[in-house]
Tab-separated table of C-alpha atoms in Angstrom:
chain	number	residue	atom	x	y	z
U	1	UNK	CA	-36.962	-7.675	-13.359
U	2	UNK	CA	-34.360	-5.698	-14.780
U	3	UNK	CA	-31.628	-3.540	-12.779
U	4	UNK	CA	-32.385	0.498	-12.927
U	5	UNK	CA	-30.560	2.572	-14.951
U	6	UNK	CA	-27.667	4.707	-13.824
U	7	UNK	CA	-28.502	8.130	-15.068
U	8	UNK	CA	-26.638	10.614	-12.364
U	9	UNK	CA	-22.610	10.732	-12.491
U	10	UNK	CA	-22.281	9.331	-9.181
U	11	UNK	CA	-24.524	6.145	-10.099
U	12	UNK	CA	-22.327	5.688	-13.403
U	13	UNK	CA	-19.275	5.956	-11.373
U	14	UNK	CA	-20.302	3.333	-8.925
U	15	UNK	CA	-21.585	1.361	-11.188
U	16	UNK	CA	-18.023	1.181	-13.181
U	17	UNK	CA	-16.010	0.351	-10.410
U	18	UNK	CA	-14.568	3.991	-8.584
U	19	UNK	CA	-14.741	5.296	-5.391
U	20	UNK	CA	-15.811	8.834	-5.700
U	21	UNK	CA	-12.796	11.289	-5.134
U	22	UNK	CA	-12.508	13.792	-1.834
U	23	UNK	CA	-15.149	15.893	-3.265
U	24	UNK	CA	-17.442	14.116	-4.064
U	25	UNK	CA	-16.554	13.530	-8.300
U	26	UNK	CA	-15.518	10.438	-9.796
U	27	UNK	CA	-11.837	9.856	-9.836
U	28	UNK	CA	-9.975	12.433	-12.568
U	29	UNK	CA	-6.662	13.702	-12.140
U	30	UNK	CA	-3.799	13.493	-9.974
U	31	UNK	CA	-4.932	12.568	-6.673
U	32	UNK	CA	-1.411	13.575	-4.961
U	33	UNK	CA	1.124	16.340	-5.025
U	34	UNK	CA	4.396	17.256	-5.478
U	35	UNK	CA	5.433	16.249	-2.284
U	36	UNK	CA	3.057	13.066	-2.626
U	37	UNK	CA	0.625	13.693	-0.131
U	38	UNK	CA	-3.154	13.029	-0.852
U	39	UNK	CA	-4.816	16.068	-2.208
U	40	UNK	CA	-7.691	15.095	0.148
U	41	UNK	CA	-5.375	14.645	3.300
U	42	UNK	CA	-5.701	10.571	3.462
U	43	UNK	CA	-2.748	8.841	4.271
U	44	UNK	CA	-1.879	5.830	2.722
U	45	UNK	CA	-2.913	3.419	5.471
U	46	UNK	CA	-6.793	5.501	5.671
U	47	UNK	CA	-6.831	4.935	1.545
U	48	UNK	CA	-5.785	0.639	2.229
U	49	UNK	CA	-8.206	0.746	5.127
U	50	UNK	CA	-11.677	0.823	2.661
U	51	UNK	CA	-10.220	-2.004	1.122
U	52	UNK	CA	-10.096	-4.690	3.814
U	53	UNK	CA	-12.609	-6.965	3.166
U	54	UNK	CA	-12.474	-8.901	6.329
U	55	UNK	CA	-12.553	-8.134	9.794
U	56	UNK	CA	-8.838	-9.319	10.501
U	57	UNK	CA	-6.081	-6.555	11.467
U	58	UNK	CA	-3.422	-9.228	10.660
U	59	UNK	CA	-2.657	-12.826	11.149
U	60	UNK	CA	1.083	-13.528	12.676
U	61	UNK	CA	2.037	-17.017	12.956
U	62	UNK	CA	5.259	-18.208	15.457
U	63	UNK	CA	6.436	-14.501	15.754
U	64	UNK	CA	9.247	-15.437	17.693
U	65	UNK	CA	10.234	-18.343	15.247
U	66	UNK	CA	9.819	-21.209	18.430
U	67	UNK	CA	9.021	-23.901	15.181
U	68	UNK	CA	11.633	-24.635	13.401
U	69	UNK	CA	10.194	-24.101	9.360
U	70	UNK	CA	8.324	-21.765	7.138
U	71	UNK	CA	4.803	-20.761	6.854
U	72	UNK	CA	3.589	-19.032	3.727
U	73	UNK	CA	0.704	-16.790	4.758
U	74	UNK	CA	-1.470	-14.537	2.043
U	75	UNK	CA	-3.121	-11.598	3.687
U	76	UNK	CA	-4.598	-8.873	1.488
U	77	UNK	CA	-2.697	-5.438	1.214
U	78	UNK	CA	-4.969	-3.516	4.314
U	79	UNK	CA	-3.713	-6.492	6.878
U	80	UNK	CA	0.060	-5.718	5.784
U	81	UNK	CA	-0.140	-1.780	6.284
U	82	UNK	CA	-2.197	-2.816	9.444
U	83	UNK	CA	0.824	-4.899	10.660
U	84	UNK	CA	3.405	-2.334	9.155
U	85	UNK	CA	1.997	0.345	11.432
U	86	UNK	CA	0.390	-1.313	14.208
U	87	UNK	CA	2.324	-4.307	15.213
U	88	UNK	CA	5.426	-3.306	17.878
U	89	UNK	CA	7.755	-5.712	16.601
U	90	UNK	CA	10.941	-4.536	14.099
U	91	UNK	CA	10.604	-8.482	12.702
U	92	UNK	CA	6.886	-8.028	11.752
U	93	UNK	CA	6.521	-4.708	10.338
U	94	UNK	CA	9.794	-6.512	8.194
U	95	UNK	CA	7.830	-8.448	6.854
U	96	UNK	CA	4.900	-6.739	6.159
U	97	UNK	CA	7.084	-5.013	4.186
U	98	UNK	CA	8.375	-7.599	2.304
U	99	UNK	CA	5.235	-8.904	1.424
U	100	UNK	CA	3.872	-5.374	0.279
U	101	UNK	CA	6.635	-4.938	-1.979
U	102	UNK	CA	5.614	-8.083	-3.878
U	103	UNK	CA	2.145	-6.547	-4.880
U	104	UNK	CA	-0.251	-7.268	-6.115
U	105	UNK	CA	0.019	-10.750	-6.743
U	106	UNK	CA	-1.168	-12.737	-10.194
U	107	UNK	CA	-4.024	-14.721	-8.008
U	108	UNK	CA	-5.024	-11.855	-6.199
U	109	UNK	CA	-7.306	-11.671	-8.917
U	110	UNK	CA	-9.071	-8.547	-10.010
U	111	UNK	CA	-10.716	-6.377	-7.611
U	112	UNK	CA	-14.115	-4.995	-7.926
U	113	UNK	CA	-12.842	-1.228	-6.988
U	114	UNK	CA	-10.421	0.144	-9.374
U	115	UNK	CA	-9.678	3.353	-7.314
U	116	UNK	CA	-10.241	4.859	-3.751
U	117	UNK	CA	-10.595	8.622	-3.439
U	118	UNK	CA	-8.569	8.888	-6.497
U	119	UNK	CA	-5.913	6.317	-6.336
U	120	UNK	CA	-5.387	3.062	-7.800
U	121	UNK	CA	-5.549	0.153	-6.051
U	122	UNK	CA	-2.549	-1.123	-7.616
U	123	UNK	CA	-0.409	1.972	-6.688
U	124	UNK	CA	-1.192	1.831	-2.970
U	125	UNK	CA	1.148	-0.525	-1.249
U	126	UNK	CA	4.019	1.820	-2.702
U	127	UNK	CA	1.833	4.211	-1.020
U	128	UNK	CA	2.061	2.613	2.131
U	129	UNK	CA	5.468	2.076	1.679
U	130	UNK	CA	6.399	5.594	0.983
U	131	UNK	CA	4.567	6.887	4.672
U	132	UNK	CA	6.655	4.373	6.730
U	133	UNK	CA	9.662	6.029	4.194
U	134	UNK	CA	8.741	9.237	4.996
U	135	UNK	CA	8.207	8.597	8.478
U	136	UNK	CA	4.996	8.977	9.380
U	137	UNK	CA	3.629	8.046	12.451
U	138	UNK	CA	3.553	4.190	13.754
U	139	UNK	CA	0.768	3.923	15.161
U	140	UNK	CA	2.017	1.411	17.971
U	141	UNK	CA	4.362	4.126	19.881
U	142	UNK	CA	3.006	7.716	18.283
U	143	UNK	CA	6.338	7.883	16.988
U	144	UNK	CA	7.743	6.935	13.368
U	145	UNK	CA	9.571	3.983	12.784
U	146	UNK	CA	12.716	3.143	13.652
U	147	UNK	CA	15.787	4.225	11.176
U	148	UNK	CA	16.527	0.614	10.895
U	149	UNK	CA	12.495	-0.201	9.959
U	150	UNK	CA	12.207	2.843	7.202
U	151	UNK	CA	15.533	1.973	5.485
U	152	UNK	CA	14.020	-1.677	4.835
U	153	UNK	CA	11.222	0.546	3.992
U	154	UNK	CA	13.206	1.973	0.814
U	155	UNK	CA	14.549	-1.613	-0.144
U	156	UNK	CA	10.768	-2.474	-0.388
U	157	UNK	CA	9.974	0.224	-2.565
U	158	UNK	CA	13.088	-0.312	-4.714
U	159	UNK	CA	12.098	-4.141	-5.127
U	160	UNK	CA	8.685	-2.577	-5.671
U	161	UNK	CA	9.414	-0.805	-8.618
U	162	UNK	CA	11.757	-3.284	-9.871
U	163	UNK	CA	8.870	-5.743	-10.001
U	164	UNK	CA	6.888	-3.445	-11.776
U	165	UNK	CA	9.147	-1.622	-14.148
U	166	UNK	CA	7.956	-0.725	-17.653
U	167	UNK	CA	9.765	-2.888	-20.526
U	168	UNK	CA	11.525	0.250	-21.660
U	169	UNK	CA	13.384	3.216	-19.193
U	170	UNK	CA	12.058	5.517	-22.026
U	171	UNK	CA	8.444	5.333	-20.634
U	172	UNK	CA	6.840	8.326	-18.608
U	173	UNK	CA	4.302	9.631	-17.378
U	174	UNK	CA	1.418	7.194	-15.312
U	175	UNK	CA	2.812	6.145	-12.145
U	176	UNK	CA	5.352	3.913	-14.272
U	177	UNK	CA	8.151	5.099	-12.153
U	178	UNK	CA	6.078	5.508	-8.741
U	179	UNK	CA	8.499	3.745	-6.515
U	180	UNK	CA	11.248	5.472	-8.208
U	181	UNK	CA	9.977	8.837	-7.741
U	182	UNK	CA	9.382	8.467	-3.668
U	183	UNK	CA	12.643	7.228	-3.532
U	184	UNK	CA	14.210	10.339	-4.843
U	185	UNK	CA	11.825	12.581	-2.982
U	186	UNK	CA	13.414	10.803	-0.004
U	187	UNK	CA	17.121	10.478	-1.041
């Protein structure tokens, strides 16, 4: 038997790989302001949320480095900003960071969902990034991070965009310069 067509806009925009946007309408347009905030009030952390996969928060291994050597551990982008915001530890949300700013990765191979309300999948570590930056809540204490914590927070987005620079500075528009646009928001 054959699959039914998609006829309706919603059907055609499932069926090619978007989320549909705050209202409802396939993703079109810029889905943040300005100030980069989400148009539909979703913070970064909410957007990297529908993309978890599995039911793991995050995975820490030896978080008070007892064994002496390293462990390389690949969690997807939702279990980083989960440990970015949730776990109490300076050292952890460190390296959540760390690994954020290295995103996405060449195996992570290509996801099924190309956008959530609006924003690509691609863009929203730098996302994440940018609230910790900007000092929105941690969720662990109800207060933001420390000052230490959100200035490792602008390294990350400066090794961010450095990783994903366009081949020429003459390039605009897109979110070619994402990471350096929060940072001068901030700065």
């Amino acid at each position: 038997s054959e699959a039914p067509s998609t006829t309706t806009a919603s059907g055609a925009a499932a069926a090619s790989g978007t989320v549909a946007g705050a209202n409802g309408s396939p993703s079109s347009g810029a889905a943040f302001t300005s100030d980069n905030l989400h148009r539909g009030g979703f913070q970064a952390l909410e957007l990297i949320r529908i993309t978890n996969i599995t039911p793991l928060l995050w995975v820490r291994v030896d978080p008070h480095g007892l064994y002496n050597g390293r462990l390389n551990i690949f969690q997807q982008d939702a279990c980083l900003a989960e440990q970015l915001f949730h776990d109490g530890d300076a050292a952890g949300q460190i390296e959540a960071m760390r690994a954020l700013a290295e995103r996405p990765l060449k195996i992570q191979g290509t996801p099924k969902i190309n956008n959530v309300h609006d924003v690509p999948i691609a863009e929203l570590p730098v996302r994440v990034l940018g609230d910790c930056l900007r000092g929105s809540v941690a969720l662990h204490c109800d207060l933001p991070h420390n000052p230490a914590v959100r200035a490792q927070a602008a390294f990350a987005i400066a090794q961010w965009q450095n990783n994903k620079a366009p081949e020429s500075r003459d390039v605009v528009g897109g979110s070619a310069w994402l990471g350096l646009d929060l940072l001068m928001q901030y700065f």
